[in-house]
Coordinates of C-alpha atoms in Angstrom, one line a residue:
Chain U
M238 CA 93.5 64.6 105.1
E239 CA 94.0 68.5 104.7
L240 CA 92.2 71.5 105.4
W241 CA 92.5 74.9 103.4
Y242 CA 90.9 77.6 104.4
T243 CA 90.1 81.3 101.3
E244 CA 89.6 84.3 102.5
Y245 CA 88.5 86.0 99.2
Q246 CA 90.6 89.5 100.1
T247 CA 89.0 90.6 96.1
E248 CA 86.7 89.2 93.2
N249 CA 89.9 88.5 91.7
L250 CA 92.1 87.5 94.7
G251 CA 92.0 85.0 98.0
L252 CA 94.5 84.3 100.9
S253 CA 94.5 80.1 101.4
V254 CA 95.7 78.6 104.7
R255 CA 96.5 75.6 105.8
I256 CA 93.8 75.4 109.3
K257 CA 94.8 72.1 111.6
E258 CA 91.3 72.6 113.5
T259 CA 88.0 74.5 113.5
L260 CA 88.3 75.1 117.1
Y261 CA 84.4 77.5 117.5
A262 CA 81.9 78.0 115.0
G263 CA 78.5 79.8 115.6
R264 CA 76.5 82.6 114.5
S265 CA 75.1 85.8 116.7
E266 CA 72.5 88.3 116.0
Y267 CA 75.0 89.8 114.0
Q268 CA 77.7 87.7 112.5
E269 CA 79.0 84.2 112.2
V270 CA 81.9 83.9 113.9
A271 CA 84.6 81.4 114.0
V272 CA 87.9 80.8 115.7
V273 CA 90.2 78.6 113.4
D274 CA 93.7 77.9 114.3
S275 CA 95.6 77.8 111.5
L276 CA 99.7 76.6 111.2
E277 CA 100.9 79.9 110.1
F278 CA 98.4 82.1 111.6
G279 CA 97.8 80.4 114.2
R280 CA 94.5 81.1 115.9
M281 CA 92.6 83.6 114.4
L282 CA 89.3 85.2 114.9
V283 CA 87.1 84.7 110.9
L284 CA 83.8 87.0 110.9
D285 CA 81.2 86.4 108.2
G286 CA 84.4 84.6 106.5
V287 CA 86.7 87.1 107.0
F288 CA 90.3 87.3 109.1
Q289 CA 90.0 89.9 111.9
T290 CA 93.2 88.6 113.5
S291 CA 95.7 86.6 114.3
V292 CA 98.1 86.0 117.6
F293 CA 100.2 85.5 114.6
D294 CA 100.5 89.0 114.1
E295 CA 97.4 91.0 115.7
F296 CA 99.9 92.7 118.0
I297 CA 101.1 94.8 115.0
Y298 CA 97.6 96.4 114.6
H299 CA 96.4 96.8 118.0
E300 CA 99.2 98.3 118.9
M301 CA 99.1 100.8 115.8
I302 CA 95.7 101.4 116.5
A303 CA 95.8 102.5 120.3
H304 CA 99.6 103.2 120.9
V305 CA 99.4 106.5 117.9
P306 CA 96.4 108.7 118.7
L307 CA 97.3 108.5 122.6
F308 CA 100.6 109.2 121.7
V309 CA 99.8 112.6 119.0
H310 CA 97.7 113.8 122.4
P311 CA 99.3 114.9 125.2
D312 CA 97.1 113.6 127.9
P313 CA 94.5 111.7 127.1
R314 CA 92.6 110.8 129.7
T315 CA 89.6 109.2 128.5
V316 CA 89.4 107.0 125.7
L317 CA 86.6 105.5 124.6
I318 CA 87.1 102.2 121.8
I319 CA 84.2 101.2 119.8
G320 CA 85.0 98.0 118.7
G321 CA 87.7 96.2 119.4
G322 CA 85.2 93.7 120.9
D323 CA 88.3 90.8 121.1
G324 CA 90.6 92.7 123.6
G325 CA 93.7 94.1 121.8
T326 CA 92.7 97.1 121.6
A327 CA 91.7 97.5 125.2
R328 CA 95.5 95.3 126.1
E329 CA 97.3 98.2 124.7
V330 CA 95.4 101.6 125.5
V331 CA 95.1 100.1 129.8
K332 CA 99.2 100.5 129.5
H333 CA 98.9 104.0 129.4
Q334 CA 100.0 105.2 132.3
S335 CA 97.6 108.8 132.2
I336 CA 94.3 107.2 131.0
E337 CA 92.0 107.0 133.9
V338 CA 88.8 105.3 132.0
A339 CA 88.6 103.0 129.4
E340 CA 85.6 102.5 127.8
M341 CA 84.6 100.1 125.0
V342 CA 81.5 99.8 123.3
E343 CA 81.3 96.6 121.6
I344 CA 78.3 95.0 119.6
D345 CA 78.1 91.8 120.1
G346 CA 78.8 90.3 123.2
L347 CA 79.1 86.4 121.5
V348 CA 83.0 88.1 119.8
V349 CA 84.0 88.9 123.5
D350 CA 83.4 85.7 124.6
V351 CA 84.4 83.8 121.6
S352 CA 88.0 85.5 122.6
K353 CA 88.3 85.5 126.4
K354 CA 88.0 81.7 126.1
Y355 CA 89.2 80.9 122.3
L356 CA 92.1 84.0 122.4
P357 CA 93.4 84.4 125.8
E358 CA 96.6 86.0 124.7
I359 CA 94.6 88.9 123.0
S360 CA 91.4 89.1 125.4
V361 CA 93.7 89.3 128.4
A362 CA 92.1 92.8 129.2
L363 CA 88.6 91.3 129.5
N364 CA 89.9 88.6 131.0
D365 CA 91.7 90.0 133.5
N366 CA 88.7 93.1 134.0
H367 CA 91.6 95.4 134.3
P368 CA 89.8 98.0 136.5
K369 CA 90.6 101.7 133.8
L370 CA 88.4 99.0 131.8
Q371 CA 85.0 99.5 131.1
L372 CA 82.8 97.0 128.8
K373 CA 79.3 97.0 127.3
I374 CA 77.9 95.4 125.3
G375 CA 75.5 97.5 122.8
D376 CA 75.5 99.7 119.9
G377 CA 78.5 102.1 119.4
I378 CA 76.7 104.2 116.7
K379 CA 73.9 104.8 119.0
H380 CA 75.8 105.2 121.9
M381 CA 77.7 108.7 120.0
E382 CA 74.0 109.9 119.5
E383 CA 73.6 110.0 122.9
V384 CA 77.3 111.7 124.2
E385 CA 78.6 114.8 124.2
N386 CA 82.1 116.3 125.1
K387 CA 83.2 113.8 127.0
Y388 CA 86.0 111.6 125.7
D389 CA 89.7 112.4 124.7
V390 CA 90.6 109.7 122.9
I391 CA 88.0 107.6 119.9
I392 CA 89.7 104.6 118.8
V393 CA 87.3 102.6 115.9
D394 CA 88.8 99.4 115.8
C395 CA 85.9 97.8 113.9
S396 CA 85.3 95.4 111.1
D397 CA 84.5 96.6 107.3
P398 CA 82.7 98.8 106.1
I399 CA 79.8 95.7 105.2
G400 CA 77.6 94.3 107.9
P401 CA 77.5 95.6 111.5
G402 CA 80.5 97.8 110.4
A403 CA 78.8 100.5 107.4
G404 CA 77.3 103.0 109.1
L405 CA 81.1 103.5 111.1
F406 CA 82.2 104.5 107.7
T407 CA 79.4 107.6 107.6
H408 CA 79.2 111.3 107.5
A409 CA 77.2 111.2 110.0
F410 CA 79.1 109.3 112.6
Y411 CA 81.4 111.1 112.1
Q412 CA 79.6 114.3 113.2
N413 CA 78.7 112.5 116.3
V414 CA 81.9 111.0 117.1
H415 CA 82.7 115.4 116.4
K416 CA 80.4 116.9 119.5
A417 CA 81.5 113.2 121.7
L418 CA 85.1 114.7 122.1
R419 CA 85.9 117.0 123.9
P420 CA 87.0 120.3 122.2
D421 CA 90.8 118.9 121.9
G422 CA 90.1 115.7 121.3
L423 CA 91.0 113.2 118.5
F424 CA 90.0 110.3 116.8
V425 CA 91.1 107.0 115.2
Q426 CA 90.0 105.0 112.7
Q427 CA 91.8 101.4 110.5
T428 CA 90.8 102.6 106.9
E429 CA 91.9 99.6 105.0
S430 CA 94.3 99.0 102.5
P431 CA 95.5 102.1 100.4
F432 CA 96.4 99.7 97.3
F433 CA 92.3 98.1 97.3
H434 CA 89.8 100.5 98.7
Q435 CA 90.9 103.5 97.3
D436 CA 87.7 105.0 96.6
L437 CA 86.8 104.9 100.1
I438 CA 89.8 105.8 102.2
K439 CA 89.1 109.3 99.4
R440 CA 85.4 109.4 100.5
L441 CA 86.3 109.4 104.2
K442 CA 89.0 111.3 103.7
A443 CA 87.0 114.1 102.8
D444 CA 83.9 113.3 105.0
I445 CA 86.6 113.1 107.9
A446 CA 88.2 117.2 106.7
S447 CA 85.4 117.8 106.2
L448 CA 84.5 118.6 110.3
F449 CA 88.0 118.2 111.4
P450 CA 90.9 120.8 111.4
I451 CA 93.6 118.1 111.2
T452 CA 92.9 114.3 109.0
R453 CA 96.4 112.6 108.3
L454 CA 96.6 109.1 107.3
Y455 CA 99.4 106.4 109.0
L456 CA 100.5 103.3 107.7
A457 CA 101.4 99.6 109.3
N458 CA 102.1 96.2 107.8
I459 CA 100.2 93.7 108.8
P460 CA 100.5 90.5 106.7
L461 CA 96.6 88.7 107.7
Y462 CA 95.3 91.6 105.2
P463 CA 94.6 92.2 101.9
S464 CA 97.8 93.4 100.6
G465 CA 99.7 93.5 103.3
L466 CA 99.2 97.5 104.2
H467 CA 96.7 99.0 106.1
C468 CA 96.4 102.0 106.9
F469 CA 94.2 104.1 109.5
T470 CA 93.2 108.2 109.5
I471 CA 92.8 110.4 112.2
G472 CA 90.6 113.2 112.8
S473 CA 91.8 115.6 115.4
K474 CA 90.5 118.8 116.6
Q475 CA 93.8 120.0 118.0
Y476 CA 96.4 118.0 117.6
D477 CA 98.6 117.4 114.2
P478 CA 100.0 114.4 114.7
L479 CA 102.8 115.2 112.6
H480 CA 104.1 117.9 114.7
T481 CA 103.9 115.5 118.0
D482 CA 106.7 115.8 121.0
R483 CA 108.1 112.9 120.6
N484 CA 110.7 112.4 123.9
R485 CA 107.1 111.8 125.6
I486 CA 106.9 108.0 124.7
P487 CA 108.7 105.7 127.2
D488 CA 110.9 103.5 126.1
N489 CA 109.4 100.4 127.9
L490 CA 105.9 99.9 126.5
D491 CA 106.4 96.5 125.5
T492 CA 105.5 96.1 122.3
R493 CA 106.8 94.7 119.7
Y494 CA 106.3 97.0 116.7
Y495 CA 105.2 99.6 117.8
N496 CA 107.9 101.7 118.7
R497 CA 109.0 106.1 118.8
E498 CA 110.5 106.3 115.5
L499 CA 107.3 104.5 113.6
Q500 CA 105.2 107.2 116.0
K501 CA 106.2 109.3 113.3
S502 CA 107.5 107.1 109.7
C503 CA 104.2 105.5 110.1
F504 CA 103.2 109.5 108.4
A505 CA 105.0 109.2 105.9
L506 CA 103.7 107.9 102.8
P507 CA 104.7 106.9 99.3
N508 CA 103.5 109.4 96.1
F509 CA 100.1 106.7 95.3
V510 CA 99.2 107.4 98.8
Q511 CA 99.6 110.4 98.5
D512 CA 97.7 111.2 95.6
L513 CA 94.6 109.8 97.3
L514 CA 94.2 112.3 99.7
K515 CA 94.3 115.2 97.6
Chain P
M47 CA 85.6 78.9 83.6
E48 CA 87.1 80.6 86.1
L49 CA 91.0 79.5 86.2
W50 CA 92.8 80.3 89.8
Y51 CA 96.7 79.8 90.1
T52 CA 97.9 79.4 93.7
E53 CA 101.8 80.1 95.1
Y54 CA 102.6 78.3 98.0
Q55 CA 104.2 81.1 99.7
T56 CA 105.6 79.0 102.4
E57 CA 104.7 75.7 102.9
N58 CA 100.6 76.5 105.1
L59 CA 99.9 79.6 103.7
G60 CA 99.3 80.5 99.2
L61 CA 98.4 83.6 97.5
S62 CA 95.3 82.1 94.7
V63 CA 94.8 84.9 92.2
R64 CA 92.5 84.7 89.0
I65 CA 93.6 84.5 85.7
K66 CA 92.6 85.6 82.9
E67 CA 95.0 84.2 80.3
T68 CA 98.7 82.3 80.1
L69 CA 101.1 84.4 77.8
Y70 CA 103.7 82.5 77.8
A71 CA 105.3 79.0 78.8
G72 CA 108.4 78.0 78.9
R73 CA 112.3 77.4 80.2
S74 CA 115.4 78.3 80.2
E75 CA 118.6 76.3 80.6
Y76 CA 118.2 77.4 84.9
Q77 CA 114.0 77.6 85.1
E78 CA 110.9 77.2 84.3
V79 CA 110.0 80.6 82.9
A80 CA 105.5 82.1 82.5
V81 CA 103.4 85.4 82.0
V82 CA 100.3 85.5 82.5
D83 CA 97.4 87.6 82.9
S84 CA 96.2 88.3 86.5
L85 CA 92.4 90.0 87.0
E86 CA 94.5 91.7 90.1
F87 CA 98.1 91.9 88.9
G88 CA 98.1 92.4 85.6
R89 CA 100.4 91.3 83.5
M90 CA 103.1 88.7 85.8
L91 CA 106.0 86.9 85.6
V92 CA 106.5 83.8 87.1
L93 CA 110.1 82.5 87.4
D94 CA 109.2 78.1 88.7
G95 CA 106.0 78.8 90.2
V96 CA 107.0 81.9 92.1
F97 CA 105.1 85.3 90.8
Q98 CA 108.2 87.7 90.6
T99 CA 107.0 91.3 89.5
S100 CA 103.3 92.1 88.4
V101 CA 102.0 95.5 86.3
F102 CA 100.6 96.4 89.4
D103 CA 103.0 96.4 91.7
E104 CA 106.6 97.0 90.6
F105 CA 107.2 100.0 91.0
I106 CA 107.6 99.1 94.3
Y107 CA 110.4 97.2 93.8
H108 CA 111.9 98.1 91.4
E109 CA 112.2 102.3 93.5
M110 CA 113.0 101.0 96.8
I111 CA 115.8 98.7 95.5
A112 CA 117.6 101.6 92.4
H113 CA 116.9 104.9 94.6
V114 CA 117.8 104.2 98.3
P115 CA 121.4 103.0 97.4
L116 CA 121.9 105.9 94.5
F117 CA 120.9 108.2 96.5
V118 CA 122.7 106.9 99.8
H119 CA 125.9 107.5 97.6
P120 CA 126.9 110.9 97.0
D121 CA 127.5 110.7 93.5
P122 CA 127.4 107.1 91.9
R123 CA 128.8 107.0 88.1
T124 CA 129.2 103.4 87.3
V125 CA 126.9 101.1 88.9
L126 CA 126.1 96.4 88.7
I127 CA 123.1 95.2 88.6
I128 CA 123.1 92.0 89.3
G129 CA 120.0 89.8 87.5
G130 CA 117.2 91.8 87.2
G131 CA 116.2 90.9 84.2
D132 CA 112.8 92.4 83.8
G133 CA 114.4 95.7 83.3
G134 CA 112.6 97.5 86.2
T135 CA 115.7 97.9 87.9
A136 CA 116.8 98.9 85.3
R137 CA 114.7 101.5 84.3
E138 CA 114.6 103.6 87.4
V139 CA 118.3 103.4 87.7
V140 CA 119.4 105.0 84.5
K141 CA 116.7 107.9 85.6
H142 CA 119.9 109.5 88.0
Q143 CA 122.2 112.2 86.1
S144 CA 125.3 110.9 87.5
I145 CA 125.3 108.0 86.5
E146 CA 127.5 107.0 83.4
V147 CA 127.5 103.7 83.2
A148 CA 125.1 100.8 84.1
E149 CA 125.8 97.5 84.3
M150 CA 123.7 94.1 84.1
V151 CA 124.8 90.6 84.4
E152 CA 121.2 88.7 84.6
I153 CA 121.9 85.1 83.9
D154 CA 118.8 84.0 82.1
G155 CA 118.0 85.7 78.6
L156 CA 115.1 84.1 78.1
V157 CA 113.9 86.6 80.8
V158 CA 114.9 89.0 79.1
D159 CA 113.5 88.4 76.3
V160 CA 110.0 87.2 78.0
S161 CA 109.6 90.5 79.2
K162 CA 110.6 92.9 76.2
K163 CA 108.1 91.2 74.4
Y164 CA 104.9 90.8 77.3
L165 CA 105.5 93.4 80.2
P166 CA 107.4 96.3 78.2
E167 CA 105.8 98.7 81.0
I168 CA 108.9 97.4 82.8
S169 CA 111.3 96.7 80.1
V170 CA 111.6 100.1 79.2
A171 CA 114.8 100.6 79.7
L172 CA 116.1 97.4 77.6
N173 CA 114.1 97.4 74.9
D174 CA 114.8 101.2 74.1
N175 CA 118.4 100.3 74.5
H176 CA 119.1 102.7 76.5
P177 CA 123.0 104.7 76.0
K178 CA 124.1 104.0 79.6
L179 CA 122.7 100.5 79.5
Q180 CA 125.1 97.4 79.5
L181 CA 123.6 94.5 79.6
K182 CA 125.3 91.1 79.1
I183 CA 123.6 87.6 79.5
G184 CA 126.2 85.9 81.7
D185 CA 126.8 84.5 85.6
G186 CA 126.9 87.5 88.2
I187 CA 128.4 85.2 90.7
K188 CA 131.2 84.9 89.0
H189 CA 131.3 88.1 87.5
M190 CA 131.4 88.9 91.1
E191 CA 135.3 87.3 91.0
E192 CA 136.7 88.5 87.5
V193 CA 135.9 91.9 88.9
E194 CA 137.9 94.8 91.5
N195 CA 137.9 98.0 92.3
K196 CA 134.9 98.9 89.6
Y197 CA 131.7 99.9 91.2
D198 CA 129.9 102.6 92.8
V199 CA 127.0 100.4 93.4
I200 CA 126.2 97.2 93.4
I201 CA 122.1 96.2 93.2
V202 CA 121.5 92.4 93.6
D203 CA 118.1 92.4 92.0
C204 CA 117.9 88.8 92.0
S205 CA 115.0 86.0 92.8
D206 CA 114.8 83.8 96.1
P207 CA 118.4 81.8 97.0
I208 CA 117.0 78.6 95.9
G209 CA 117.5 77.7 92.6
P210 CA 119.7 80.2 90.5
G211 CA 120.2 82.5 93.0
A212 CA 121.0 80.6 95.7
G213 CA 124.8 81.5 94.9
L214 CA 123.8 85.2 95.4
F215 CA 123.3 84.5 99.2
T216 CA 126.8 83.6 100.1
H217 CA 129.4 84.8 102.5
A218 CA 131.9 84.4 99.4
F219 CA 129.6 86.5 97.3
Y220 CA 129.7 89.3 99.3
Q221 CA 133.6 88.4 99.4
N222 CA 133.6 89.4 96.0
V223 CA 131.1 92.2 95.4
H224 CA 132.9 93.5 98.4
K225 CA 136.1 93.1 96.3
A226 CA 134.1 94.4 92.8
L227 CA 133.0 97.8 94.3
R228 CA 135.5 100.8 94.9
P229 CA 136.6 101.9 98.7
D230 CA 133.8 103.8 99.1
G231 CA 131.5 101.7 97.3
L232 CA 127.9 100.2 98.8
F233 CA 125.9 96.9 97.3
V234 CA 122.3 96.5 98.0
Q235 CA 120.1 92.9 98.4
Q236 CA 116.7 92.4 98.3
T237 CA 116.6 90.0 101.2
E238 CA 112.7 88.8 101.3
S239 CA 110.4 88.8 104.7
P240 CA 110.8 89.9 108.2
F241 CA 108.2 88.1 109.2
F242 CA 108.5 84.8 107.1
H243 CA 112.4 84.3 106.3
Q244 CA 113.7 85.5 109.3
D245 CA 116.5 83.4 110.0
L246 CA 117.8 84.0 106.3
I247 CA 118.1 87.9 107.6
K248 CA 119.3 86.7 110.3
R249 CA 122.4 85.5 108.5
L250 CA 122.8 87.4 106.1
K251 CA 123.0 90.8 108.1
A252 CA 125.7 88.6 110.0
D253 CA 127.7 87.5 107.3
I254 CA 127.9 91.1 105.5
A255 CA 128.3 93.6 108.5
S256 CA 131.6 90.6 109.1
L257 CA 132.5 92.3 105.6
F258 CA 130.9 96.0 105.8
P259 CA 131.3 98.2 108.5
I260 CA 128.2 99.3 107.9
T261 CA 124.8 97.1 107.5
R262 CA 121.8 98.3 107.2
L263 CA 118.5 97.1 106.7
Y264 CA 115.2 99.2 105.0
L265 CA 110.9 98.0 104.3
A266 CA 109.1 98.1 101.5
N267 CA 105.8 97.0 101.1
I268 CA 104.7 94.8 97.5
P269 CA 101.4 93.0 98.0
L270 CA 102.6 90.0 95.8
Y271 CA 105.6 89.1 98.1
P272 CA 105.0 86.5 100.5
S273 CA 103.2 88.8 103.8
G274 CA 103.3 92.2 101.7
L275 CA 106.1 93.8 104.0
H276 CA 110.3 93.4 101.8
C277 CA 113.0 93.8 102.9
F278 CA 117.2 94.7 101.8
T279 CA 119.7 94.8 103.1
I280 CA 122.3 97.3 102.6
G281 CA 126.5 97.5 103.0
S282 CA 128.5 100.2 102.6
K283 CA 132.7 100.6 102.7
Q284 CA 131.6 104.7 103.7
Y285 CA 128.3 105.9 103.3
D286 CA 125.7 105.5 105.9
P287 CA 122.0 105.2 104.9
L288 CA 120.9 106.8 108.6
H289 CA 122.6 109.6 107.4
T290 CA 122.0 110.5 104.0
D291 CA 122.2 114.6 102.7
R292 CA 118.3 114.5 101.5
N293 CA 118.5 117.6 100.7
R294 CA 120.6 116.4 97.2
I295 CA 117.4 114.1 96.7
P296 CA 115.3 115.9 93.3
D297 CA 111.8 116.3 93.2
N298 CA 111.5 114.8 89.6
L299 CA 112.2 112.0 90.1
D300 CA 108.7 110.3 88.7
T301 CA 108.3 107.4 91.2
R302 CA 105.2 106.5 92.1
Y303 CA 106.3 104.8 95.7
Y304 CA 109.8 106.5 96.2
N305 CA 110.4 109.9 97.5
R306 CA 112.5 112.3 100.1
E307 CA 110.6 111.3 103.3
L308 CA 110.4 107.1 102.4
Q309 CA 114.7 107.7 101.5
K310 CA 115.4 108.1 105.7
S311 CA 111.0 106.6 107.1
C312 CA 112.1 102.8 105.0
F313 CA 115.0 102.2 107.9
A314 CA 112.6 103.0 110.9
L315 CA 112.5 98.9 111.5
P316 CA 109.1 97.3 113.8
N317 CA 111.4 96.4 116.9
F318 CA 110.1 92.8 115.8
V319 CA 112.8 93.4 112.6
Q320 CA 115.1 95.6 114.9
D321 CA 115.6 92.3 117.7
L322 CA 116.5 90.1 114.8
L323 CA 119.1 92.2 113.9
K324 CA 121.0 92.3 117.0

């Protein structure tokens, strides 16, 4: 029997994937958590029916959400990941020599457990208990309320702005992110598709630009996500991504997507994306 | 009743679109031709069940297949489009002041007729009988066999390498393209997805590089196509896309995706794409 699953990316558009096997299906107090093995994308983490990550293309999202901001900052020592329970962002973050501590605050311990068991390629830094990594299961929104002047870089590696992640897309949250950053700190957040989430991107840009002197958007190609084009928004107190000294970027990062040229080119926006930000 | 159509992008992956109405369904001697009105992508041209173009995102493909090579060449006067029956590439090509003649050779007159009637935004240059445009219904492969030393730029705006378009992805065809170009001419072809068509891209790169001193690949984000990431390959006798003088590029092209920055950044390839070309 051929089993297919269709993720409804919008009301009128679905991505249909052929499934070999369901490896896990359960629920936490926050969401339905599943791991399926798909023919095209390999093993995938699915939360509330939405594809989060797959072994086929996860390297793109995780490399781009980690390395781009970590090289915008000239010397990141203390980094925070909010969300990211699959461990992929942590895996990339700990590659940076300058980093002394990478804290993670993930709300759903089930996502961590399931990723450690069924997605070992992605969660390797969690399984290995990497010495730089400090994982805490808890509420990232609350954590931002409580912390001040601590982080060089904050990476908001969250799911969509519905369900547990909704509060991570608010002005109040960005105010607390600003407060939690050091005076020259910066943060990045995944901010969905420039094709299908235009109102959201405009609003977030306005919210972030009202708090940070520098706001920049960059792009990556992620086949699993709606439209295949995904954007990330950086709010920065001092360092401008467009003026990053790329000579600092080493050749030996062991990345399958990210490279020194992309650090610059990912900020080159097509006209229709530039129009969103005016 | 809610009608959906699923295009099988691979054996194991489908793009499912909700359809408002079928506007046309027929067949030529070459293929099944349909135009459907989808909720997410608007009106779409479908050939043998495969999505060719949609009013929602056609600007991306047509701008990138036309403007990138036309600005690599410092002064294109005589241009040929092979395929492109929907007229979108022609619409972009005729925006170039330097061009005196843009010839089109499309094999399937039905595609032209259906596009003129149901996709007027795309086929505007065909409907308006643009003075620079010379449309011929005929076989582009045969035309390349018969012509020598004529074109500055050839744009191969074809469908997939199965069916009528298969012969456009062969070494023999590229030899004839080389012969049909002037001594400093160049050509571009759409060359599918770097995620799903890796063997094809490797083979084409080898074929083209065996004939042309300069072979370059560039990228664009096209939600309608498999993976959302699409590539184009340029074979050039003299001009290197990586050394294009972008000061020549005007501001007033009236494009919704393409711009001067993308002329350069679209050639910045993620590591996994660079690996395909080694």
